[in-house]
Amino acid sequence: MLNLTLGMNLWEEANYYIPGGTMLLSKNKNLFSPEYWPCYYKKAKGYVVEDLDGNQFIDFASNGIGACTLGFANTEVDEHVIKTVQNGVMSSLNCPADVSLAKRLVDLHPWSDMVRFARSGGEANAISIRIARAASGRDKVAICGYHGWHDWYLSANIADKDQLGEHLLEGLGSKGVPSILKDTVIPIRYNNFDDLEKIKENDDIGVLKMEPTRTFKPATGYLESIREICDNKGIILIFDECTSGFREANGGVHLNLPVAPDMCILGKALGNGYAITAVLGRRDIMEHAIDTFISSTFWTEAIGPNAALKTLEIIDREKTWITLPNLGKQVKDIWLRYGANYQIELVVSGLDALPVFRFTGDNSSILKTAFTEMMLDRRILATTQFYPSIAHDSNSINLYESAVKDVFSTISQHINQSLPVHELCIGKICNTSFKRLN
Ligand SMILES: Cc1ncc(COP(=O)(O)O)c(C=O)c1O
C-alpha cells in the first residue's frame, strides 16, 4: 500500500476552505477512488508526477486534464514563458503576441478571419455564444457536447435535470441559473438524425454548438446534414474543440472532417498547461463582438499567448497530431488485448488521441475503482481514459502494458473464484464520471 496520508489530509482541509475541495470536477478524487488517490502534486515533468507524500507515478490518466500534449513542464515552452515573465506579463499597453497568435490560428484554419482570446474553455464558450447570438439575432441555442459551466449552458437542465445527462453528468443541478433561461438551450443527441428535425422545426434557434467528434466518429452524412440545415436556416455553427483541438490535426480535428464551422473554440492543448483559449470565426460574425460588451483584464496578460506561440511552433515541428493518435491506438490495443485474454468485458471508444474504455455490466464503477487503485500500487496514475502526450515513450508504454496485464489478471482470477468484486477495492466506490455521447 502507498502512503497517501499528506494528500488525503490536505483534501479534508480543502473541503473545509474550498466548497467541493477543488475548482475542477475532473480533479475530484471521488471520480477515481474516494479512499486511495494522491489528490495533490509537488512536481510534474514529462510524464512523471510526484505527489505530496513523495510517491512518483507515471501519468496514464489525463495529463493535466488534456492540457499537456507536449508533456508536463516542457522545457522550451517554460523557457519562453520565463522570458515573457522577465519582460513583465502585464502592462497598460497590449501584448503583441495576441496579434501574432491570432494570425497563426487564422493561417491554420483557412475558413476563419478573426480571433478573440480568453483563459478558460467555459469563458471562450460563453464569448462565442454571445457573439453568435448577436450575429444571428436569435436567442435559442442547440447544443451537443460539453461546453463549460456558464448559465447559458447549464440552463438546459432547468426544464429537466437530466437534459445534460448525455453530454455532461447525469442529474446535474442548475440551482442559481435564472429560471427565465428555461428552454433557451436545446440538447441534441450525437449522430441522431431524428433530433435534427427539432432544429429544422424551431425558427428561434440561431446557434448550433457541438463537439464535432470525440467519443464517436460522425455517421455518414451527419455533419454534412448539420451544415446544410445551418446554411438553410441562417444558424451559426460552432465547433467546440476545446479538448479535441491539436490532437489529430494541426488545429481543430474538423480539419480532417468534411465540414467547416462558422466559429470554433480551441483550448487545452493550445498552451501546454498555460491558460489560453481562443474563439475563431468568420469576419461577418466576429465583428458583432463590438456590438456588445466582451472584455476582461486578464485576457490581456502575456503568458497565455506567448506560451501558445511556442507550443504551436513545437506542435508543427514535432507533428504531434501523428504521434498522439499512434500512442492512443497502442493503449486502446492494450485494453482490448488483455480484456480479451482475461475475459474482462469492456468497451473501448474515443478518438485515437483521446481513448476511453468502460467496464460493462453492473460492477462497472467497482471495477473502475479497483483498476485505479491497483494501477496506483504499480506507480501508475490511471483511470479509464488516457490523454497521450508526446513525452510518453516506449518505456512508459511497456510499463503501462505490464501493469494492465497484471491488474486485469488479478481482477479475472477474483471474478473466476466467484469472490465479491467490491473486495478488490480499498473502500468506497468511485462516483459516476463524465458520460459523453459524442
Ligand atoms: C469540449 C469542451 N468544452 C469546454 C470545456 C470547458 O473548458 P474549461 O474547463 O477550460 O472551462 C471542456 C473541458 O473539458 C471541453 O472538453
CSV table of C-alpha atoms and ligand atoms in Angstrom, one decimal:
chain,number,residue,atom,x,y,z
A,1,MET,CA,0.0,0.0,0.0
A,2,LEU,CA,1.2,3.5,-0.8
A,3,ASN,CA,1.4,6.1,1.9
A,4,LEU,CA,-1.0,8.9,0.7
A,5,THR,CA,-1.6,10.5,4.1
A,6,LEU,CA,-0.5,14.1,3.3
A,7,GLY,CA,-2.6,14.2,0.2
A,8,MET,CA,-5.7,12.8,1.8
A,9,ASN,CA,-5.3,15.0,4.9
A,10,LEU,CA,-5.0,18.1,2.7
A,11,TRP,CA,-8.1,17.1,0.7
A,12,GLU,CA,-10.0,17.0,4.0
A,13,GLU,CA,-8.8,20.5,4.8
A,14,ALA,CA,-9.5,21.7,1.3
A,15,ASN,CA,-13.2,20.7,1.7
A,16,TYR,CA,-13.3,23.0,4.8
A,17,TYR,CA,-11.9,26.0,2.9
A,18,ILE,CA,-13.0,25.3,-0.7
A,19,PRO,CA,-16.5,24.2,-1.5
A,20,GLY,CA,-16.2,20.9,-3.3
A,21,GLY,CA,-12.5,20.8,-2.5
A,22,THR,CA,-11.3,21.8,-5.9
A,23,MET,CA,-12.2,24.2,-8.7
A,24,LEU,CA,-12.5,21.4,-11.3
A,25,LEU,CA,-14.8,18.4,-11.2
A,26,SER,CA,-12.3,16.3,-13.0
A,27,LYS,CA,-9.8,16.7,-10.2
A,28,ASN,CA,-12.2,15.4,-7.5
A,29,LYS,CA,-10.8,12.2,-6.1
A,30,ASN,CA,-14.3,10.7,-5.7
A,31,LEU,CA,-14.4,10.2,-9.5
A,32,PHE,CA,-11.4,7.9,-9.2
A,33,SER,CA,-11.1,6.4,-5.8
A,34,PRO,CA,-12.6,8.1,-2.7
A,35,GLU,CA,-10.1,6.5,-0.4
A,36,TYR,CA,-6.9,5.9,-2.3
A,37,TRP,CA,-6.0,8.8,-4.7
A,38,PRO,CA,-2.9,11.1,-4.4
A,39,CYS,CA,-5.0,14.3,-4.8
A,40,TYR,CA,-2.1,16.8,-4.9
A,41,TYR,CA,1.2,17.1,-6.8
A,42,LYS,CA,4.5,18.6,-5.8
A,43,LYS,CA,6.1,18.3,-9.2
A,44,ALA,CA,5.2,17.2,-12.7
A,45,LYS,CA,7.7,16.8,-15.5
A,46,GLY,CA,7.4,14.9,-18.8
A,47,TYR,CA,5.1,12.0,-17.9
A,48,VAL,CA,6.1,11.7,-14.2
A,49,VAL,CA,4.1,13.2,-11.4
A,50,GLU,CA,5.3,13.3,-7.7
A,51,ASP,CA,2.6,13.6,-5.1
A,52,LEU,CA,2.7,15.4,-1.8
A,53,ASP,CA,3.8,12.2,0.0
A,54,GLY,CA,6.8,11.8,-2.3
A,55,ASN,CA,5.4,8.9,-4.4
A,56,GLN,CA,6.3,9.1,-8.1
A,57,PHE,CA,3.8,8.0,-10.7
A,58,ILE,CA,3.8,7.8,-14.5
A,59,ASP,CA,0.7,9.6,-15.7
A,60,PHE,CA,-1.5,7.5,-17.9
A,61,ALA,CA,-4.6,9.4,-16.9
A,62,SER,CA,-5.5,12.8,-18.3
A,63,ASN,CA,-2.1,14.5,-18.4
A,64,GLY,CA,-3.3,17.7,-16.9
A,65,ILE,CA,-6.9,17.2,-18.0
A,66,GLY,CA,-5.7,17.1,-21.5
A,67,ALA,CA,-3.7,20.3,-21.4
A,68,CYS,CA,-0.2,19.0,-21.7
A,69,THR,CA,0.2,17.2,-25.1
A,70,LEU,CA,3.9,18.1,-25.0
A,71,GLY,CA,4.3,16.6,-21.6
A,72,PHE,CA,4.4,18.4,-18.2
A,73,ALA,CA,6.7,21.4,-17.8
A,74,ASN,CA,8.0,21.3,-21.4
A,75,THR,CA,11.4,23.0,-21.3
A,76,GLU,CA,11.1,25.0,-24.4
A,77,VAL,CA,7.7,26.4,-23.5
A,78,ASP,CA,8.8,27.1,-20.0
A,79,GLU,CA,11.9,28.9,-21.0
A,80,HIS,CA,9.9,31.1,-23.4
A,81,VAL,CA,7.4,31.8,-20.6
A,82,ILE,CA,10.2,32.7,-18.2
A,83,LYS,CA,11.5,35.3,-20.7
A,84,THR,CA,8.0,36.6,-21.0
A,85,VAL,CA,7.7,36.9,-17.2
A,86,GLN,CA,11.0,38.7,-17.0
A,87,ASN,CA,9.8,41.3,-19.5
A,88,GLY,CA,6.6,41.8,-17.5
A,89,VAL,CA,3.4,39.9,-18.0
A,90,MET,CA,1.1,42.9,-17.6
A,91,SER,CA,1.3,46.5,-18.7
A,92,SER,CA,-1.1,49.4,-19.5
A,93,LEU,CA,-0.5,48.5,-23.2
A,94,ASN,CA,-1.4,45.5,-25.2
A,95,CYS,CA,0.7,42.4,-25.7
A,96,PRO,CA,1.9,42.0,-29.4
A,97,ALA,CA,1.8,38.2,-29.0
A,98,ASP,CA,-2.0,38.5,-29.2
A,99,VAL,CA,-1.8,39.6,-32.8
A,100,SER,CA,0.9,37.0,-33.8
A,101,LEU,CA,-1.2,34.2,-32.3
A,102,ALA,CA,-4.4,35.4,-34.0
A,103,LYS,CA,-2.6,35.5,-37.3
A,104,ARG,CA,-1.2,32.0,-36.7
A,105,LEU,CA,-4.6,30.5,-35.8
A,106,VAL,CA,-6.3,32.1,-38.8
A,107,ASP,CA,-3.5,30.6,-41.1
A,108,LEU,CA,-4.1,27.2,-39.6
A,109,HIS,CA,-7.9,27.5,-40.1
A,110,PRO,CA,-8.4,29.0,-43.6
A,111,TRP,CA,-12.2,29.4,-43.2
A,112,SER,CA,-11.7,31.8,-40.3
A,113,ASP,CA,-10.7,35.5,-40.3
A,114,MET,CA,-10.7,36.8,-36.7
A,115,VAL,CA,-10.0,35.6,-33.2
A,116,ARG,CA,-10.8,36.6,-29.6
A,117,PHE,CA,-8.8,35.1,-26.7
A,118,ALA,CA,-9.8,34.1,-23.2
A,119,ARG,CA,-8.2,31.9,-20.5
A,120,SER,CA,-10.6,29.1,-19.9
A,121,GLY,CA,-12.8,26.9,-22.1
A,122,GLY,CA,-16.0,27.8,-20.4
A,123,GLU,CA,-15.2,31.5,-20.9
A,124,ALA,CA,-14.4,31.0,-24.6
A,125,ASN,CA,-17.7,29.1,-25.0
A,126,ALA,CA,-19.6,32.0,-23.3
A,127,ILE,CA,-17.9,34.5,-25.6
A,128,SER,CA,-18.8,32.5,-28.7
A,129,ILE,CA,-22.4,32.2,-27.7
A,130,ARG,CA,-22.7,36.0,-27.0
A,131,ILE,CA,-21.2,36.8,-30.4
A,132,ALA,CA,-23.2,34.2,-32.3
A,133,ARG,CA,-26.5,35.3,-30.6
A,134,ALA,CA,-25.6,38.9,-31.5
A,135,ALA,CA,-24.9,37.9,-35.1
A,136,SER,CA,-27.9,35.7,-35.6
A,137,GLY,CA,-30.3,38.0,-33.7
A,138,ARG,CA,-31.9,34.8,-32.2
A,139,ASP,CA,-31.7,33.6,-28.6
A,140,LYS,CA,-32.1,29.8,-28.7
A,141,VAL,CA,-29.1,27.6,-29.0
A,142,ALA,CA,-28.9,23.9,-29.9
A,143,ILE,CA,-26.0,22.0,-28.2
A,144,CYS,CA,-24.3,18.6,-28.4
A,145,GLY,CA,-21.4,18.0,-26.1
A,146,TYR,CA,-19.9,19.6,-23.0
A,147,HIS,CA,-19.4,23.4,-23.2
A,148,GLY,CA,-18.5,24.6,-19.7
A,149,TRP,CA,-20.3,25.7,-16.6
A,150,HIS,CA,-21.9,29.1,-17.5
A,151,ASP,CA,-25.6,30.0,-17.1
A,152,TRP,CA,-26.3,29.8,-20.9
A,153,TYR,CA,-25.2,26.1,-21.0
A,154,LEU,CA,-26.5,24.8,-17.6
A,155,SER,CA,-29.9,26.4,-18.3
A,156,ALA,CA,-30.5,23.2,-20.4
A,157,ASN,CA,-31.2,21.4,-17.0
A,158,ILE,CA,-33.8,23.8,-15.7
A,159,ALA,CA,-36.7,22.1,-17.5
A,160,ASP,CA,-35.4,18.6,-16.8
A,161,LYS,CA,-32.3,18.0,-14.7
A,162,ASP,CA,-31.2,15.1,-16.9
A,163,GLN,CA,-31.2,17.1,-20.2
A,164,LEU,CA,-27.4,17.3,-20.0
A,165,GLY,CA,-27.1,13.7,-18.8
A,166,GLU,CA,-25.9,12.6,-22.2
A,167,HIS,CA,-23.4,15.5,-22.5
A,168,LEU,CA,-22.1,16.0,-19.0
A,169,LEU,CA,-23.1,14.4,-15.8
A,170,GLU,CA,-26.5,12.8,-15.0
A,171,GLY,CA,-28.6,14.8,-12.6
A,172,LEU,CA,-26.5,17.9,-12.6
A,173,GLY,CA,-28.3,20.6,-10.6
A,174,SER,CA,-28.9,24.1,-12.1
A,175,LYS,CA,-29.6,26.0,-8.9
A,176,GLY,CA,-28.5,29.6,-9.3
A,177,VAL,CA,-29.2,29.7,-13.0
A,178,PRO,CA,-32.1,32.1,-13.7
A,179,SER,CA,-35.2,30.2,-14.4
A,180,ILE,CA,-36.1,32.7,-17.1
A,181,LEU,CA,-33.4,30.9,-19.2
A,182,LYS,CA,-35.6,27.8,-19.3
A,183,ASP,CA,-35.9,26.4,-22.8
A,184,THR,CA,-33.3,28.6,-24.3
A,185,VAL,CA,-30.9,25.6,-24.8
A,186,ILE,CA,-32.0,22.5,-26.8
A,187,PRO,CA,-29.7,19.5,-26.4
A,188,ILE,CA,-29.5,17.1,-29.4
A,189,ARG,CA,-28.0,13.6,-29.4
A,190,TYR,CA,-24.9,12.9,-31.4
A,191,ASN,CA,-25.3,11.1,-34.7
A,192,ASN,CA,-29.1,11.2,-34.1
A,193,PHE,CA,-30.7,12.3,-37.4
A,194,ASP,CA,-34.2,12.5,-35.8
A,195,ASP,CA,-33.0,15.2,-33.4
A,196,LEU,CA,-32.0,17.3,-36.3
A,197,GLU,CA,-35.7,17.7,-37.1
A,198,LYS,CA,-36.1,19.6,-33.8
A,199,ILE,CA,-33.7,22.2,-35.2
A,200,LYS,CA,-35.4,22.3,-38.6
A,201,GLU,CA,-38.8,22.9,-36.9
A,202,ASN,CA,-37.7,25.6,-34.5
A,203,ASP,CA,-37.3,29.0,-36.1
A,204,ASP,CA,-35.9,30.6,-32.8
A,205,ILE,CA,-32.7,28.6,-32.9
A,206,GLY,CA,-29.8,30.9,-34.1
A,207,VAL,CA,-26.8,28.9,-33.0
A,208,LEU,CA,-25.8,25.2,-33.1
A,209,LYS,CA,-22.8,24.4,-30.9
A,210,MET,CA,-21.2,20.9,-30.9
A,211,GLU,CA,-18.1,18.9,-30.3
A,212,PRO,CA,-17.7,17.7,-33.9
A,213,THR,CA,-16.3,14.3,-32.8
A,214,ARG,CA,-15.0,12.9,-29.6
A,215,THR,CA,-16.2,9.6,-28.3
A,216,PHE,CA,-17.7,8.5,-31.7
A,217,LYS,CA,-16.9,9.3,-35.3
A,218,PRO,CA,-19.6,11.2,-37.2
A,219,ALA,CA,-22.1,8.9,-39.0
A,220,THR,CA,-22.0,9.1,-42.8
A,221,GLY,CA,-23.6,12.4,-43.9
A,222,TYR,CA,-24.3,13.6,-40.3
A,223,LEU,CA,-22.1,16.7,-40.2
A,224,GLU,CA,-23.0,17.4,-43.8
A,225,SER,CA,-26.7,17.4,-42.8
A,226,ILE,CA,-26.0,19.7,-39.9
A,227,ARG,CA,-24.1,22.1,-42.2
A,228,GLU,CA,-26.9,22.1,-44.7
A,229,ILE,CA,-29.6,22.8,-42.0
A,230,CYS,CA,-27.5,25.7,-40.6
A,231,ASP,CA,-27.0,27.2,-44.1
A,232,ASN,CA,-30.7,26.9,-44.9
A,233,LYS,CA,-31.9,28.4,-41.7
A,234,GLY,CA,-29.1,31.0,-41.1
A,235,ILE,CA,-27.9,29.2,-38.0
A,236,ILE,CA,-24.4,29.8,-36.9
A,237,LEU,CA,-22.5,26.5,-36.5
A,238,ILE,CA,-19.8,26.5,-33.7
A,239,PHE,CA,-17.4,23.6,-33.2
A,240,ASP,CA,-16.3,23.4,-29.6
A,241,GLU,CA,-12.8,22.0,-30.0
A,242,CYS,CA,-11.6,22.9,-26.5
A,243,THR,CA,-10.5,19.3,-26.0
A,244,SER,CA,-10.3,17.8,-29.5
A,245,GLY,CA,-8.1,20.6,-31.0
A,246,PHE,CA,-4.5,19.9,-31.8
A,247,ARG,CA,-4.7,16.2,-31.1
A,248,GLU,CA,-5.4,14.7,-34.5
A,249,ALA,CA,-4.7,17.7,-36.8
A,250,ASN,CA,-2.6,20.8,-36.7
A,251,GLY,CA,-5.6,22.7,-35.4
A,252,GLY,CA,-9.2,21.6,-34.9
A,253,VAL,CA,-10.0,18.0,-35.6
A,254,HIS,CA,-12.6,19.4,-38.1
A,255,LEU,CA,-9.7,20.0,-40.5
A,256,ASN,CA,-9.9,16.2,-41.0
A,257,LEU,CA,-13.7,16.3,-41.5
A,258,PRO,CA,-15.8,17.2,-44.5
A,259,VAL,CA,-17.4,20.2,-42.9
A,260,ALA,CA,-16.1,23.6,-41.7
A,261,PRO,CA,-17.8,25.6,-39.0
A,262,ASP,CA,-18.6,29.3,-38.8
A,263,MET,CA,-16.9,29.6,-35.4
A,264,CYS,CA,-14.6,27.3,-33.5
A,265,ILE,CA,-13.2,27.2,-29.9
A,266,LEU,CA,-9.7,26.0,-29.1
A,267,GLY,CA,-8.2,25.5,-25.7
A,268,LYS,CA,-6.5,22.9,-23.5
A,269,ALA,CA,-3.6,21.8,-25.7
A,270,LEU,CA,-3.1,25.3,-27.1
A,271,GLY,CA,-0.8,26.5,-24.3
A,272,ASN,CA,0.6,23.1,-23.0
A,273,GLY,CA,-0.8,23.9,-19.5
A,274,TYR,CA,-0.6,27.7,-19.6
A,275,ALA,CA,-4.0,29.3,-19.6
A,276,ILE,CA,-5.1,30.4,-23.1
A,277,THR,CA,-8.2,29.6,-25.2
A,278,ALA,CA,-9.4,31.1,-28.5
A,279,VAL,CA,-12.6,31.8,-30.3
A,280,LEU,CA,-12.1,31.8,-34.1
A,281,GLY,CA,-14.7,32.9,-36.6
A,282,ARG,CA,-15.7,34.4,-39.9
A,283,ARG,CA,-15.3,38.2,-40.1
A,284,ASP,CA,-19.0,38.9,-40.7
A,285,ILE,CA,-19.8,37.1,-37.4
A,286,MET,CA,-16.9,38.0,-35.3
A,287,GLU,CA,-17.3,41.7,-35.9
A,288,HIS,CA,-20.6,41.5,-33.8
A,289,ALA,CA,-18.3,41.3,-30.7
A,290,ILE,CA,-18.2,45.1,-30.9
A,291,ASP,CA,-22.0,45.4,-30.9
A,292,THR,CA,-22.0,44.0,-27.3
A,293,PHE,CA,-19.5,44.1,-24.4
A,294,ILE,CA,-16.9,41.3,-24.1
A,295,SER,CA,-13.9,42.4,-22.1
A,296,SER,CA,-11.6,41.3,-19.3
A,297,THR,CA,-8.3,42.4,-17.7
A,298,PHE,CA,-6.6,39.0,-17.6
A,299,TRP,CA,-7.4,38.2,-21.1
A,300,THR,CA,-4.6,40.6,-22.0
A,301,GLU,CA,-1.8,39.2,-19.9
A,302,ALA,CA,1.2,38.0,-21.8
A,303,ILE,CA,1.9,34.4,-20.6
A,304,GLY,CA,-1.0,32.7,-22.4
A,305,PRO,CA,-0.4,33.9,-26.0
A,306,ASN,CA,3.4,33.6,-25.7
A,307,ALA,CA,3.1,30.0,-24.3
A,308,ALA,CA,0.7,29.3,-27.2
A,309,LEU,CA,3.0,30.6,-29.9
A,310,LYS,CA,5.9,28.4,-28.6
A,311,THR,CA,3.5,25.4,-28.2
A,312,LEU,CA,2.3,25.8,-31.8
A,313,GLU,CA,5.9,26.0,-33.0
A,314,ILE,CA,6.7,22.7,-31.3
A,315,ILE,CA,3.4,21.1,-32.4
A,316,ASP,CA,4.3,22.0,-36.0
A,317,ARG,CA,7.9,20.8,-35.8
A,318,GLU,CA,7.1,17.5,-34.0
A,319,LYS,CA,3.9,16.8,-35.9
A,320,THR,CA,2.3,15.8,-32.6
A,321,TRP,CA,-1.0,15.1,-34.4
A,322,ILE,CA,0.6,12.0,-35.8
A,323,THR,CA,2.3,10.9,-32.5
A,324,LEU,CA,-0.7,11.4,-30.2
A,325,PRO,CA,-3.2,9.1,-32.1
A,326,ASN,CA,-0.4,6.5,-32.5
A,327,LEU,CA,0.1,6.4,-28.8
A,328,GLY,CA,-3.6,6.3,-28.1
A,329,LYS,CA,-4.0,3.4,-30.6
A,330,GLN,CA,-1.3,1.4,-28.7
A,331,VAL,CA,-3.2,2.0,-25.4
A,332,LYS,CA,-6.6,1.0,-26.9
A,333,ASP,CA,-4.9,-2.2,-28.2
A,334,ILE,CA,-3.6,-3.0,-24.7
A,335,TRP,CA,-7.1,-2.6,-23.2
A,336,LEU,CA,-8.7,-4.7,-25.9
A,337,ARG,CA,-5.9,-7.4,-25.9
A,338,TYR,CA,-5.8,-8.0,-22.1
A,339,GLY,CA,-9.6,-7.5,-21.8
A,340,ALA,CA,-10.0,-10.4,-24.2
A,341,ASN,CA,-7.2,-12.5,-22.7
A,342,TYR,CA,-8.7,-12.3,-19.2
A,343,GLN,CA,-12.4,-12.3,-20.3
A,344,ILE,CA,-13.0,-8.8,-18.8
A,345,GLU,CA,-15.9,-7.2,-20.6
A,346,LEU,CA,-15.1,-3.7,-21.7
A,347,VAL,CA,-15.9,-1.2,-24.4
A,348,VAL,CA,-13.3,1.0,-26.0
A,349,SER,CA,-14.2,4.2,-27.7
A,350,GLY,CA,-13.0,7.8,-28.4
A,351,LEU,CA,-10.7,9.5,-30.9
A,352,ASP,CA,-7.4,7.6,-31.0
A,353,ALA,CA,-5.8,10.7,-29.4
A,354,LEU,CA,-8.5,10.6,-26.6
A,355,PRO,CA,-9.1,7.0,-25.9
A,356,VAL,CA,-11.5,5.8,-23.2
A,357,PHE,CA,-12.7,2.4,-22.0
A,358,ARG,CA,-15.7,1.3,-19.9
A,359,PHE,CA,-16.1,-1.8,-17.9
A,360,THR,CA,-19.5,-3.1,-18.8
A,361,GLY,CA,-22.1,-4.7,-16.6
A,362,ASP,CA,-23.4,-3.9,-13.1
A,363,ASN,CA,-20.0,-3.8,-11.5
A,364,SER,CA,-18.5,-1.1,-13.8
A,365,SER,CA,-17.9,1.5,-11.0
A,366,ILE,CA,-16.5,-1.1,-8.7
A,367,LEU,CA,-14.1,-2.4,-11.4
A,368,LYS,CA,-13.1,1.2,-12.3
A,369,THR,CA,-12.2,1.9,-8.6
A,370,ALA,CA,-10.3,-1.4,-8.3
A,371,PHE,CA,-8.4,-0.8,-11.6
A,372,THR,CA,-7.4,2.7,-10.5
A,373,GLU,CA,-6.3,1.6,-7.0
A,374,MET,CA,-4.3,-1.4,-8.3
A,375,MET,CA,-2.6,0.7,-11.0
A,376,LEU,CA,-1.6,3.2,-8.4
A,377,ASP,CA,0.0,0.4,-6.4
A,378,ARG,CA,2.1,-0.2,-9.6
A,379,ARG,CA,3.0,3.5,-9.6
A,380,ILE,CA,0.8,4.4,-12.5
A,381,LEU,CA,-1.8,7.2,-12.3
A,382,ALA,CA,-4.5,5.7,-14.4
A,383,THR,CA,-8.2,5.6,-14.8
A,384,THR,CA,-10.5,4.6,-17.7
A,385,GLN,CA,-9.3,7.3,-20.1
A,386,PHE,CA,-5.9,8.3,-21.4
A,387,TYR,CA,-4.9,11.6,-22.9
A,388,PRO,CA,-1.5,10.9,-24.5
A,389,SER,CA,1.4,13.4,-24.6
A,390,ILE,CA,4.5,13.2,-26.9
A,391,ALA,CA,6.6,12.7,-23.7
A,392,HIS,CA,5.2,9.2,-23.5
A,393,ASP,CA,7.9,6.9,-24.8
A,394,SER,CA,8.0,3.2,-25.5
A,395,ASN,CA,9.4,2.6,-22.0
A,396,SER,CA,6.3,4.2,-20.4
A,397,ILE,CA,4.0,2.2,-22.7
A,398,ASN,CA,5.8,-1.0,-21.8
A,399,LEU,CA,5.4,-0.3,-18.0
A,400,TYR,CA,1.8,0.5,-18.6
A,401,GLU,CA,1.2,-2.6,-20.6
A,402,SER,CA,2.7,-5.0,-18.0
A,403,ALA,CA,0.7,-3.2,-15.2
A,404,VAL,CA,-2.6,-3.5,-17.1
A,405,LYS,CA,-1.9,-7.2,-17.8
A,406,ASP,CA,-1.2,-7.8,-14.1
A,407,VAL,CA,-4.3,-5.9,-12.9
A,408,PHE,CA,-6.6,-7.5,-15.4
A,409,SER,CA,-5.3,-10.9,-14.5
A,410,THR,CA,-5.9,-10.2,-10.8
A,411,ILE,CA,-9.5,-9.0,-11.5
A,412,SER,CA,-10.2,-12.0,-13.6
A,413,GLN,CA,-8.9,-14.5,-11.0
A,414,HIS,CA,-11.1,-12.8,-8.4
A,415,ILE,CA,-14.2,-13.0,-10.6
A,416,ASN,CA,-13.4,-16.6,-11.6
A,417,GLN,CA,-13.3,-17.6,-8.0
A,418,SER,CA,-16.8,-16.0,-7.6
A,419,LEU,CA,-15.5,-13.7,-4.9
A,420,PRO,CA,-17.4,-10.4,-4.3
A,421,VAL,CA,-15.9,-7.8,-6.6
A,422,HIS,CA,-16.0,-5.0,-4.1
A,423,GLU,CA,-13.4,-6.9,-2.1
A,424,LEU,CA,-10.9,-5.8,-4.8
A,425,CYS,CA,-11.4,-2.2,-3.7
A,426,ILE,CA,-9.9,-0.5,-0.7
A,427,GLY,CA,-13.1,1.1,0.5
A,428,LYS,CA,-15.8,3.3,-1.1
A,429,ILE,CA,-16.6,3.1,-4.8
A,430,CYS,CA,-16.0,6.0,-7.2
A,431,ASN,CA,-18.9,8.2,-8.3
A,432,THR,CA,-20.2,8.1,-11.9
A,433,SER,CA,-17.9,10.2,-14.1
A,434,PHE,CA,-18.5,12.4,-17.1
A,435,LYS,CA,-20.6,10.5,-19.5
A,436,ARG,CA,-20.0,11.7,-23.0
A,437,LEU,CA,-22.0,10.6,-26.0
A,438,ASN,CA,-20.2,12.2,-28.9
B,1,LIG,C1,-15.4,20.5,-25.3
B,1,LIG,C2,-15.2,21.3,-24.1
B,1,LIG,N1,-15.7,22.5,-23.9
B,1,LIG,C3,-15.5,23.2,-22.9
B,1,LIG,C4,-14.7,22.8,-21.8
B,1,LIG,C5,-14.6,23.6,-20.6
B,1,LIG,O1,-13.2,24.1,-20.5
B,1,LIG,P1,-12.7,24.7,-19.2
B,1,LIG,O2,-12.6,23.5,-18.2
B,1,LIG,O3,-11.3,25.1,-19.5
B,1,LIG,O4,-13.6,25.8,-18.7
B,1,LIG,C6,-14.2,21.5,-21.9
B,1,LIG,C7,-13.4,21.0,-20.7
B,1,LIG,O5,-13.2,19.8,-20.5
B,1,LIG,C8,-14.4,20.7,-23.0
B,1,LIG,O6,-13.9,19.5,-23.1
